[in-house]
PDB file of C-alpha atoms (C1' of nucleotides) in Angstrom:
ATOM      1  CA  MET A   1      15.173 -14.273  19.512  1.00 64.00           C
ATOM      2  CA  PRO A   2      17.026 -14.365  16.252  1.00 89.00           C
ATOM      3  CA  GLU A   3      20.662 -13.324  16.444  1.00 96.00           C
ATOM      4  CA  GLY A   4      23.351 -15.575  15.011  1.00 97.00           C
ATOM      5  CA  HIS A   5      23.309 -17.992  17.942  1.00 97.00           C
ATOM      6  CA  THR A   6      19.637 -18.783  17.282  1.00 97.00           C
ATOM      7  CA  ILE A   7      20.249 -19.327  13.581  1.00 97.00           C
ATOM      8  CA  HIS A   8      23.142 -21.734  14.095  1.00 97.00           C
ATOM      9  CA  ARG A   9      21.190 -23.559  16.746  1.00 97.00           C
ATOM     10  CA  TYR A  10      18.277 -24.051  14.368  1.00 97.00           C
ATOM     11  CA  ALA A  11      20.698 -25.307  11.714  1.00 97.00           C
ATOM     12  CA  ARG A  12      22.068 -27.889  14.116  1.00 97.00           C
ATOM     13  CA  LEU A  13      18.675 -28.996  15.484  1.00 97.00           C
ATOM     14  CA  HIS A  14      17.011 -29.148  12.088  1.00 98.00           C
ATOM     15  CA  ARG A  15      19.933 -31.035  10.571  1.00 97.00           C
ATOM     16  CA  ARG A  16      19.736 -33.582  13.332  1.00 97.00           C
ATOM     17  CA  ALA A  17      15.970 -33.952  13.167  1.00 97.00           C
ATOM     18  CA  LEU A  18      15.371 -33.802   9.427  1.00 98.00           C
ATOM     19  CA  ALA A  19      18.501 -34.276   7.303  1.00 98.00           C
ATOM     20  CA  GLY A  20      18.610 -37.520   5.325  1.00 98.00           C
ATOM     21  CA  ARG A  21      14.822 -37.837   5.290  1.00 98.00           C
ATOM     22  CA  ARG A  22      12.118 -37.163   2.763  1.00 98.00           C
ATOM     23  CA  LEU A  23       9.972 -34.296   3.986  1.00 98.00           C
ATOM     24  CA  ALA A  24       6.373 -33.325   3.544  1.00 98.00           C
ATOM     25  CA  VAL A  25       6.741 -29.616   2.813  1.00 98.00           C
ATOM     26  CA  SER A  26       3.782 -27.257   2.722  1.00 97.00           C
ATOM     27  CA  SER A  27       2.759 -23.652   3.307  1.00 97.00           C
ATOM     28  CA  PRO A  28      -0.356 -23.580   5.507  1.00 95.00           C
ATOM     29  CA  GLN A  29      -0.528 -19.805   5.050  1.00 94.00           C
ATOM     30  CA  GLY A  30      -0.216 -20.178   1.287  1.00 94.00           C
ATOM     31  CA  ARG A  31       2.389 -17.507   0.712  1.00 95.00           C
ATOM     32  CA  PHE A  32       5.121 -20.048   0.015  1.00 96.00           C
ATOM     33  CA  ALA A  33       2.908 -22.612  -1.672  1.00 96.00           C
ATOM     34  CA  GLY A  34       4.863 -22.628  -4.932  1.00 96.00           C
ATOM     35  CA  GLY A  35       8.222 -23.153  -3.306  1.00 97.00           C
ATOM     36  CA  ALA A  36       6.888 -25.765  -0.919  1.00 97.00           C
ATOM     37  CA  ALA A  37       5.511 -27.752  -3.844  1.00 97.00           C
ATOM     38  CA  VAL A  38       8.982 -27.867  -5.427  1.00 97.00           C
ATOM     39  CA  LEU A  39      10.510 -29.345  -2.256  1.00 98.00           C
ATOM     40  CA  ASP A  40       7.643 -31.558  -1.151  1.00 98.00           C
ATOM     41  CA  GLY A  41       8.554 -35.235  -0.998  1.00 98.00           C
ATOM     42  CA  HIS A  42      12.261 -34.650  -1.491  1.00 98.00           C
ATOM     43  CA  GLU A  43      15.087 -35.509   0.854  1.00 98.00           C
ATOM     44  CA  LEU A  44      16.700 -32.762   2.916  1.00 98.00           C
ATOM     45  CA  ASP A  45      20.435 -33.227   2.344  1.00 98.00           C
ATOM     46  CA  ASP A  46      21.857 -30.705   4.793  1.00 98.00           C
ATOM     47  CA  VAL A  47      21.274 -27.450   6.658  1.00 98.00           C
ATOM     48  CA  ASP A  48      23.795 -24.649   6.603  1.00 96.00           C
ATOM     49  CA  ALA A  49      23.993 -21.340   8.506  1.00 97.00           C
ATOM     50  CA  LEU A  50      25.885 -18.166   7.668  1.00 97.00           C
ATOM     51  CA  GLY A  51      25.395 -15.102   9.851  1.00 97.00           C
ATOM     52  CA  LYS A  52      21.634 -14.771  10.198  1.00 97.00           C
ATOM     53  CA  HIS A  53      20.871 -16.785   7.049  1.00 97.00           C
ATOM     54  CA  LEU A  54      19.796 -20.426   6.841  1.00 97.00           C
ATOM     55  CA  PHE A  55      20.130 -22.704   3.821  1.00 97.00           C
ATOM     56  CA  TYR A  56      18.218 -25.985   3.526  1.00 98.00           C
ATOM     57  CA  ARG A  57      19.683 -28.166   0.778  1.00 98.00           C
ATOM     58  CA  PHE A  58      17.259 -30.213  -1.271  1.00 98.00           C
ATOM     59  CA  ALA A  59      18.067 -31.788  -4.646  1.00 96.00           C
ATOM     60  CA  PRO A  60      15.618 -29.617  -6.617  1.00 97.00           C
ATOM     61  CA  ALA A  61      16.610 -26.342  -4.916  1.00 96.00           C
ATOM     62  CA  THR A  62      17.992 -24.644  -1.832  1.00 97.00           C
ATOM     63  CA  LEU A  63      15.541 -23.124   0.613  1.00 97.00           C
ATOM     64  CA  HIS A  64      16.774 -19.826   2.020  1.00 97.00           C
ATOM     65  CA  VAL A  65      15.376 -18.483   5.307  1.00 97.00           C
ATOM     66  CA  HIS A  66      16.034 -15.232   7.136  1.00 97.00           C
ATOM     67  CA  LEU A  67      14.011 -14.741  10.300  1.00 96.00           C
ATOM     68  CA  GLY A  68      14.221 -10.972  10.471  1.00 95.00           C
ATOM     69  CA  LEU A  69      12.841  -9.438  13.623  1.00 93.00           C
ATOM     70  CA  PHE A  70       9.744 -11.584  14.068  1.00 94.00           C
ATOM     71  CA  GLY A  71      10.503 -14.904  12.500  1.00 95.00           C
ATOM     72  CA  ARG A  72      10.584 -18.051  14.557  1.00 96.00           C
ATOM     73  CA  PHE A  73      10.554 -21.799  14.189  1.00 97.00           C
ATOM     74  CA  ARG A  74       8.574 -24.069  16.386  1.00 96.00           C
ATOM     75  CA  ARG A  75       8.802 -27.794  16.718  1.00 96.00           C
ATOM     76  CA  PHE A  76       5.858 -30.082  17.396  1.00 96.00           C
ATOM     77  CA  ALA A  77       5.162 -33.777  17.578  1.00 96.00           C
ATOM     78  CA  SER A  78       3.143 -34.427  14.435  1.00 96.00           C
ATOM     79  CA  ALA A  79       0.475 -36.416  16.240  1.00 94.00           C
ATOM     80  CA  THR A  80      -0.309 -33.750  18.821  1.00 94.00           C
ATOM     81  CA  ALA A  81       0.407 -30.522  16.923  1.00 94.00           C
ATOM     82  CA  PRO A  82      -2.234 -27.795  17.181  1.00 94.00           C
ATOM     83  CA  PRO A  83      -3.617 -26.381  13.942  1.00 94.00           C
ATOM     84  CA  PRO A  84      -1.141 -24.027  12.277  1.00 94.00           C
ATOM     85  CA  THR A  85      -1.553 -20.329  13.057  1.00 94.00           C
ATOM     86  CA  ALA A  86      -2.609 -17.941  10.297  1.00 92.00           C
ATOM     87  CA  GLY A  87       1.008 -16.862   9.924  1.00 94.00           C
ATOM     88  CA  THR A  88       2.554 -20.277   9.331  1.00 96.00           C
ATOM     89  CA  ARG A  89       4.583 -19.745   6.175  1.00 97.00           C
ATOM     90  CA  LEU A  90       6.288 -23.125   6.043  1.00 98.00           C
ATOM     91  CA  GLN A  91       5.787 -26.573   7.495  1.00 97.00           C
ATOM     92  CA  MET A  92       8.238 -29.470   7.184  1.00 98.00           C
ATOM     93  CA  VAL A  93       7.282 -32.908   8.451  1.00 98.00           C
ATOM     94  CA  SER A  94       9.107 -36.204   8.741  1.00 97.00           C
ATOM     95  CA  GLY A  95       7.425 -38.903  10.790  1.00 96.00           C
ATOM     96  CA  ASP A  96       6.748 -37.528  14.230  1.00 96.00           C
ATOM     97  CA  VAL A  97       8.841 -34.376  13.725  1.00 97.00           C
ATOM     98  CA  MET A  98       7.046 -31.233  12.616  1.00 97.00           C
ATOM     99  CA  ILE A  99       8.823 -27.911  12.136  1.00 97.00           C
ATOM    100  CA  ARG A 100       6.825 -24.741  11.512  1.00 97.00           C
ATOM    101  CA  LEU A 101       8.082 -21.330  10.473  1.00 97.00           C
ATOM    102  CA  ALA A 102       6.190 -18.066  10.993  1.00 96.00           C
ATOM    103  CA  GLY A 103       7.038 -14.442  10.367  1.00 95.00           C
ATOM    104  CA  PRO A 104      10.273 -14.695   8.385  1.00 96.00           C
ATOM    105  CA  THR A 105      11.674 -11.786   6.429  1.00 95.00           C
ATOM    106  CA  ALA A 106      12.821 -14.272   3.795  1.00 96.00           C
ATOM    107  CA  CYS A 107      11.598 -17.755   2.899  1.00 97.00           C
ATOM    108  CA  ASP A 108      12.390 -18.479  -0.723  1.00 96.00           C
ATOM    109  CA  LEU A 109      14.118 -20.802  -3.136  1.00 97.00           C
ATOM    110  CA  ILE A 110      17.527 -19.514  -4.047  1.00 96.00           C
ATOM    111  CA  ASP A 111      19.712 -20.561  -6.990  1.00 94.00           C
ATOM    112  CA  ASP A 112      23.477 -20.934  -6.819  1.00 95.00           C
ATOM    113  CA  GLU A 113      24.204 -17.564  -8.396  1.00 93.00           C
ATOM    114  CA  ALA A 114      21.878 -15.674  -6.055  1.00 94.00           C
ATOM    115  CA  GLU A 115      23.394 -17.471  -3.078  1.00 95.00           C
ATOM    116  CA  ARG A 116      26.909 -16.674  -4.245  1.00 94.00           C
ATOM    117  CA  LEU A 117      25.941 -13.015  -4.521  1.00 93.00           C
ATOM    118  CA  LEU A 118      24.330 -13.065  -1.081  1.00 95.00           C
ATOM    119  CA  ARG A 119      27.413 -14.627   0.473  1.00 96.00           C
ATOM    120  CA  THR A 120      29.657 -11.877  -0.853  1.00 94.00           C
ATOM    121  CA  ARG A 121      27.654  -9.436   1.285  1.00 94.00           C
ATOM    122  CA  ILE A 122      28.091 -11.396   4.502  1.00 96.00           C
ATOM    123  CA  GLY A 123      31.142 -10.746   6.659  1.00 96.00           C
ATOM    124  CA  PRO A 124      33.046 -13.252   8.819  1.00 97.00           C
ATOM    125  CA  ASP A 125      30.748 -15.331  11.031  1.00 98.00           C
ATOM    126  CA  PRO A 126      31.936 -15.747  14.657  1.00 98.00           C
ATOM    127  CA  LEU A 127      30.171 -19.107  14.898  1.00 97.00           C
ATOM    128  CA  ARG A 128      31.988 -20.686  11.984  1.00 97.00           C
ATOM    129  CA  ARG A 129      35.281 -22.514  12.301  1.00 96.00           C
ATOM    130  CA  ASP A 130      36.843 -20.338   9.603  1.00 95.00           C
ATOM    131  CA  PHE A 131      36.021 -17.100  11.461  1.00 97.00           C
ATOM    132  CA  ASP A 132      38.738 -14.577  10.672  1.00 97.00           C
ATOM    133  CA  ALA A 133      39.112 -11.841  13.296  1.00 97.00           C
ATOM    134  CA  THR A 134      41.909 -10.228  11.297  1.00 97.00           C
ATOM    135  CA  GLU A 135      39.555  -9.750   8.386  1.00 97.00           C
ATOM    136  CA  VAL A 136      37.032  -8.132  10.726  1.00 97.00           C
ATOM    137  CA  ALA A 137      39.743  -5.754  11.907  1.00 97.00           C
ATOM    138  CA  VAL A 138      40.520  -4.819   8.302  1.00 96.00           C
ATOM    139  CA  ARG A 139      36.876  -4.063   7.602  1.00 96.00           C
ATOM    140  CA  MET A 140      36.444  -2.064  10.805  1.00 96.00           C
ATOM    141  CA  ALA A 141      39.523   0.019  10.108  1.00 95.00           C
ATOM    142  CA  ARG A 142      37.771   1.310   6.980  1.00 94.00           C
ATOM    143  CA  ARG A 143      34.747   2.619   8.880  1.00 94.00           C
ATOM    144  CA  ARG A 144      34.509   6.030  10.425  1.00 93.00           C
ATOM    145  CA  ALA A 145      31.009   5.217  11.701  1.00 95.00           C
ATOM    146  CA  ALA A 146      30.469   4.439  15.386  1.00 96.00           C
ATOM    147  CA  ILE A 147      31.469   0.945  16.481  1.00 97.00           C
ATOM    148  CA  GLY A 148      27.927   0.488  17.808  1.00 96.00           C
ATOM    149  CA  GLN A 149      26.644   0.973  14.288  1.00 96.00           C
ATOM    150  CA  VAL A 150      29.367  -1.050  12.584  1.00 97.00           C
ATOM    151  CA  LEU A 151      28.783  -4.086  14.808  1.00 97.00           C
ATOM    152  CA  LEU A 152      25.277  -4.380  13.337  1.00 96.00           C
ATOM    153  CA  ASP A 153      26.593  -4.206   9.773  1.00 96.00           C
ATOM    154  CA  GLN A 154      26.406  -7.816   8.582  1.00 96.00           C
ATOM    155  CA  SER A 155      29.034  -7.198   5.915  1.00 96.00           C
ATOM    156  CA  VAL A 156      31.626  -6.402   8.588  1.00 97.00           C
ATOM    157  CA  ILE A 157      30.843  -9.199  11.054  1.00 97.00           C
ATOM    158  CA  SER A 158      27.772 -11.391  10.725  1.00 97.00           C
ATOM    159  CA  GLY A 159      25.376 -12.704  13.330  1.00 97.00           C
ATOM    160  CA  VAL A 160      25.609  -9.875  15.871  1.00 97.00           C
ATOM    161  CA  GLY A 161      22.277  -8.240  16.714  1.00 96.00           C
ATOM    162  CA  ASN A 162      21.113  -5.561  19.096  1.00 96.00           C
ATOM    163  CA  VAL A 163      21.499  -7.564  22.300  1.00 97.00           C
ATOM    164  CA  TYR A 164      24.985  -8.866  21.635  1.00 97.00           C
ATOM    165  CA  ARG A 165      26.171  -5.481  20.369  1.00 97.00           C
ATOM    166  CA  ALA A 166      25.264  -3.832  23.675  1.00 97.00           C
ATOM    167  CA  GLU A 167      26.592  -6.685  25.794  1.00 97.00           C
ATOM    168  CA  ALA A 168      29.872  -7.167  23.932  1.00 98.00           C
ATOM    169  CA  LEU A 169      30.697  -3.461  24.011  1.00 97.00           C
ATOM    170  CA  PHE A 170      29.950  -3.331  27.721  1.00 98.00           C
ATOM    171  CA  THR A 171      32.098  -6.370  28.449  1.00 97.00           C
ATOM    172  CA  CYS A 172      35.004  -4.840  26.512  1.00 98.00           C
ATOM    173  CA  GLY A 173      34.569  -1.393  28.089  1.00 98.00           C
ATOM    174  CA  ILE A 174      34.062   0.269  24.710  1.00 97.00           C
ATOM    175  CA  HIS A 175      31.660   3.177  24.261  1.00 97.00           C
ATOM    176  CA  PRO A 176      29.263   2.576  21.351  1.00 96.00           C
ATOM    177  CA  ASP A 177      29.935   6.020  19.889  1.00 96.00           C
ATOM    178  CA  VAL A 178      33.673   5.481  19.366  1.00 96.00           C
ATOM    179  CA  PRO A 179      34.445   5.513  15.618  1.00 96.00           C
ATOM    180  CA  ALA A 180      35.272   1.957  14.521  1.00 96.00           C
ATOM    181  CA  ARG A 181      38.533   2.946  12.858  1.00 95.00           C
ATOM    182  CA  ASP A 182      39.757   4.605  16.064  1.00 96.00           C
ATOM    183  CA  LEU A 183      39.763   1.297  17.935  1.00 96.00           C
ATOM    184  CA  GLY A 184      43.153  -0.225  18.677  1.00 95.00           C
ATOM    185  CA  THR A 185      44.225  -3.653  17.506  1.00 95.00           C
ATOM    186  CA  ASP A 186      43.810  -4.969  21.037  1.00 96.00           C
ATOM    187  CA  ASP A 187      40.282  -3.581  21.305  1.00 97.00           C
ATOM    188  CA  VAL A 188      39.189  -5.199  18.059  1.00 97.00           C
ATOM    189  CA  ALA A 189      40.779  -8.513  19.027  1.00 98.00           C
ATOM    190  CA  ALA A 190      39.085  -8.446  22.422  1.00 98.00           C
ATOM    191  CA  LEU A 191      35.769  -7.508  20.870  1.00 98.00           C
ATOM    192  CA  CYS A 192      35.962 -10.390  18.398  1.00 98.00           C
ATOM    193  CA  ALA A 193      36.940 -12.854  21.108  1.00 98.00           C
ATOM    194  CA  THR A 194      34.049 -11.651  23.251  1.00 98.00           C
ATOM    195  CA  VAL A 195      31.541 -11.966  20.423  1.00 98.00           C
ATOM    196  CA  VAL A 196      32.755 -15.486  19.639  1.00 98.00           C
ATOM    197  CA  ALA A 197      32.448 -16.552  23.271  1.00 97.00           C
ATOM    198  CA  MET A 198      29.016 -14.940  23.736  1.00 97.00           C
ATOM    199  CA  LEU A 199      27.517 -16.353  20.559  1.00 97.00           C
ATOM    200  CA  ARG A 200      28.889 -19.827  21.274  1.00 97.00           C
ATOM    201  CA  ALA A 201      27.460 -19.792  24.775  1.00 95.00           C
ATOM    202  CA  GLY A 202      24.131 -18.594  23.398  1.00 95.00           C
ATOM    203  CA  GLU A 203      24.091 -21.265  20.693  1.00 96.00           C
ATOM    204  CA  ARG A 204      24.708 -23.979  23.238  1.00 94.00           C
ATOM    205  CA  ALA A 205      22.268 -22.737  25.880  1.00 92.00           C
ATOM    206  CA  GLY A 206      19.549 -21.667  23.490  1.00 93.00           C
ATOM    207  CA  ARG A 207      19.351 -18.278  25.142  1.00 92.00           C
ATOM    208  CA  ILE A 208      21.375 -15.165  25.738  1.00 94.00           C
ATOM    209  CA  VAL A 209      23.272 -15.093  29.020  1.00 94.00           C
ATOM    210  CA  THR A 210      26.145 -12.605  28.974  1.00 96.00           C
ATOM    211  CA  VAL A 211      26.658 -11.860  32.673  1.00 95.00           C
ATOM    212  CA  GLU A 212      29.396 -13.545  34.639  1.00 92.00           C
ATOM    213  CA  PRO A 213      27.575 -15.551  37.305  1.00 92.00           C
ATOM    214  CA  ALA A 214      29.578 -13.820  40.051  1.00 92.00           C
ATOM    215  CA  ASP A 215      28.202 -10.434  38.990  1.00 90.00           C
ATOM    216  CA  VAL A 216      24.688 -11.513  39.956  1.00 90.00           C
ATOM    217  CA  GLY A 217      25.614 -13.550  43.016  1.00 91.00           C
ATOM    218  CA  VAL A 218      25.419 -17.126  41.734  1.00 92.00           C
ATOM    219  CA  THR A 219      28.112 -19.660  40.902  1.00 92.00           C
ATOM    220  CA  ALA A 220      26.865 -21.351  37.722  1.00 89.00           C
ATOM    221  CA  ARG A 221      25.755 -19.738  34.505  1.00 86.00           C
ATOM    222  CA  ARG A 222      22.651 -21.905  34.330  1.00 85.00           C
ATOM    223  CA  ASP A 223      21.558 -20.537  37.711  1.00 87.00           C
ATOM    224  CA  VAL A 224      21.425 -16.935  36.529  1.00 90.00           C
ATOM    225  CA  PRO A 225      17.813 -15.752  37.052  1.00 89.00           C
ATOM    226  CA  SER A 226      16.009 -14.858  33.841  1.00 86.00           C
ATOM    227  CA  ALA A 227      15.729 -11.192  34.813  1.00 86.00           C
ATOM    228  CA  GLU A 228      19.477 -10.897  35.359  1.00 91.00           C
ATOM    229  CA  ARG A 229      20.981 -12.416  32.232  1.00 94.00           C
ATOM    230  CA  VAL A 230      22.381  -9.242  30.704  1.00 96.00           C
ATOM    231  CA  TYR A 231      24.450  -6.239  31.781  1.00 97.00           C
ATOM    232  CA  VAL A 232      22.935  -3.338  29.886  1.00 96.00           C
ATOM    233  CA  TYR A 233      20.405  -4.383  27.220  1.00 96.00           C
ATOM    234  CA  LYS A 234      17.020  -2.858  28.064  1.00 95.00           C
ATOM    235  CA  ARG A 235      18.331  -1.736  31.447  1.00 95.00           C
ATOM    236  CA  ALA A 236      18.228   2.024  30.911  1.00 94.00           C
ATOM    237  CA  GLY A 237      17.647   3.827  34.215  1.00 93.00           C
ATOM    238  CA  LEU A 238      18.809   0.845  36.256  1.00 94.00           C
ATOM    239  CA  PRO A 239      22.133   0.593  38.097  1.00 95.00           C
ATOM    240  CA  CYS A 240      25.127  -0.981  36.369  1.00 96.00           C
ATOM    241  CA  ARG A 241      25.795  -4.483  37.740  1.00 96.00           C
ATOM    242  CA  ARG A 242      29.486  -3.649  38.050  1.00 96.00           C
ATOM    243  CA  CYS A 243      29.636  -0.032  39.270  1.00 97.00           C
ATOM    244  CA  THR A 244      25.998   1.000  40.050  1.00 97.00           C
ATOM    245  CA  THR A 245      26.161   3.975  37.677  1.00 97.00           C
ATOM    246  CA  THR A 246      22.821   4.462  35.905  1.00 96.00           C
ATOM    247  CA  ILE A 247      22.637   2.731  32.519  1.00 95.00           C
ATOM    248  CA  VAL A 248      21.726   5.042  29.643  1.00 95.00           C
ATOM    249  CA  SER A 249      20.206   4.424  26.207  1.00 94.00           C
ATOM    250  CA  TRP A 250      19.899   6.303  22.931  1.00 94.00           C
ATOM    251  CA  GLU A 251      19.301   5.671  19.242  1.00 92.00           C
ATOM    252  CA  LEU A 252      22.257   4.464  17.233  1.00 92.00           C
ATOM    253  CA  GLY A 253      21.934   2.984  13.780  1.00 84.00           C
ATOM    254  CA  ALA A 254      18.130   3.192  13.995  1.00 86.00           C
ATOM    255  CA  ARG A 255      18.172   0.897  17.030  1.00 93.00           C
ATOM    256  CA  THR A 256      18.264   1.540  20.733  1.00 94.00           C
ATOM    257  CA  VAL A 257      21.702   1.053  22.225  1.00 95.00           C
ATOM    258  CA  PHE A 258      22.495   0.722  25.929  1.00 96.00           C
ATOM    259  CA  ALA A 259      25.693   1.492  27.841  1.00 97.00           C
ATOM    260  CA  CYS A 260      27.203   2.244  31.206  1.00 97.00           C
ATOM    261  CA  PRO A 261      28.814   5.695  30.985  1.00 97.00           C
ATOM    262  CA  ARG A 262      31.412   4.782  33.577  1.00 98.00           C
ATOM    263  CA  CYS A 263      32.400   1.266  32.493  1.00 98.00           C
ATOM    264  CA  GLN A 264      32.403   2.395  28.855  1.00 98.00           C
ATOM    265  CA  PRO A 265      34.165   5.773  28.739  1.00 96.00           C
ATOM    266  CA  ARG A 266      34.234   7.736  25.479  1.00 91.00           C
ATOM    267  CA  ARG A 267      38.037   7.946  25.961  1.00 77.00           C
TER     268      ARG A 267
ATOM    269  C1'  DT B   1     -10.522  -4.610  20.994  1.00 85.85           C
ATOM    270  C1'  DA B   2      -6.589  -1.886  20.572  1.00 85.85           C
ATOM    271  C1'  DC B   3      -2.136  -0.909  21.104  1.00 85.85           C
ATOM    272  C1'  DA B   4       2.762  -1.341  22.132  1.00 85.85           C
ATOM    273  C1'  DT B   5       6.640  -3.983  21.540  1.00 85.85           C
ATOM    274  C1'  DA B   6      10.526  -6.931  19.741  1.00 85.85           C
ATOM    275  C1'  DT B   7      17.011  -9.923  19.299  1.00 85.85           C
ATOM    276  C1'  DG B   8      16.155  -7.281  11.249  1.00 85.85           C
ATOM    277  C1'  DA B   9      16.800  -5.554   6.836  1.00 85.85           C
ATOM    278  C1'  DT B  10      15.430  -3.170   2.603  1.00 85.85           C
ATOM    279  C1'  DC B  11      13.941   0.425  -0.194  1.00 85.85           C
ATOM    280  C1'  DA B  12      12.651   5.218  -1.388  1.00 85.85           C
ATOM    281  C1'  DT B  13      13.653   9.940  -0.657  1.00 85.85           C
TER     282       DT B  13
ATOM    283  C1'  DT C   1      16.147   9.352   7.766  1.00 85.85           C
ATOM    284  C1'  DG C   2      11.684   7.446   7.395  1.00 85.85           C
ATOM    285  C1'  DA C   3       8.380   4.091   5.745  1.00 85.85           C
ATOM    286  C1'  DT C   4       7.556  -0.533   5.213  1.00 85.85           C
ATOM    287  C1'  DC C   5       7.193  -5.575   5.769  1.00 85.85           C
ATOM    288  C1'  DC C   6       6.627  -9.717   8.735  1.00 85.85           C
ATOM    289  C1'  DT C   7       4.007 -12.286  13.695  1.00 85.85           C
ATOM    290  C1'  DA C   8       3.023 -13.304  18.464  1.00 85.85           C
ATOM    291  C1'  DT C   9       2.483 -11.749  22.945  1.00 85.85           C
ATOM    292  C1'  DG C  10       1.476  -8.956  26.834  1.00 85.85           C
ATOM    293  C1'  DT C  11      -0.926  -5.040  28.754  1.00 85.85           C
ATOM    294  C1'  DA C  12      -4.354  -1.446  28.703  1.00 85.85           C
ATOM    295  C1'  DA C  13      -8.915   0.143  27.724  1.00 85.85           C
TER     296       DA C  13
END
DNA sequence: TACATATGATCAT
DNA sequence: TGATCCTATGTAA
């Protein structure tokens, strides 16, 4: 689940549900018991997202969460919640609202200096109002690595993961192997605009839907069947939705990338 | 019961 | 580049 759209969505939902309240904070699993004790009983002031990072502001400290590949939050009604699973790292409760976190790569208290340092490593975030596509272009122009690899580099542009990389490159007709610095100004601008639109749509819907409804024979985006929400991701061996050419996949940047050889020529 | 799998990132070599 | 960490879920045995 967790690309940037998921992170920003959690920030929004958790802010709405929990900000301005005193929270019972605990670590059923025990691995975050010390940090939970510091926050327990304090008011959550705000929740902030940058790229794939979340920051929960409490007076005593800021809680920093990165979901990694496996992490996920789940929300329960306190009264009817099942017992926490063995992997429940963090639990935050206010009244009837219970939020549980399992499987994160990071769940720790972070001081201002460490956060400042972290933020210097994070590139422009397409889901923030201050997103700067020009700055992304500057950073891409310095990379000779393949655009498919550079799109996953969080210091160049933050929040893009393996699904959106494949889908954005397909939509823009760019082959993943093209060196980033060889892309034209127009290509980079289109790519940024596409990523912004895709992540925003994903944040709003709570799921990734990158196909144009017309390409799968429906009129509204919400009517796109679950099996037909993407163009190329995990569709190796299947026909392209636009041209019927067989989708191919290979390893790029230690992750599997997918592309249509015809819609995305190497140029 | 075991294994494969996944939308991530870091560290050692 | 490869090993490693983290969890839940679905399928195979």
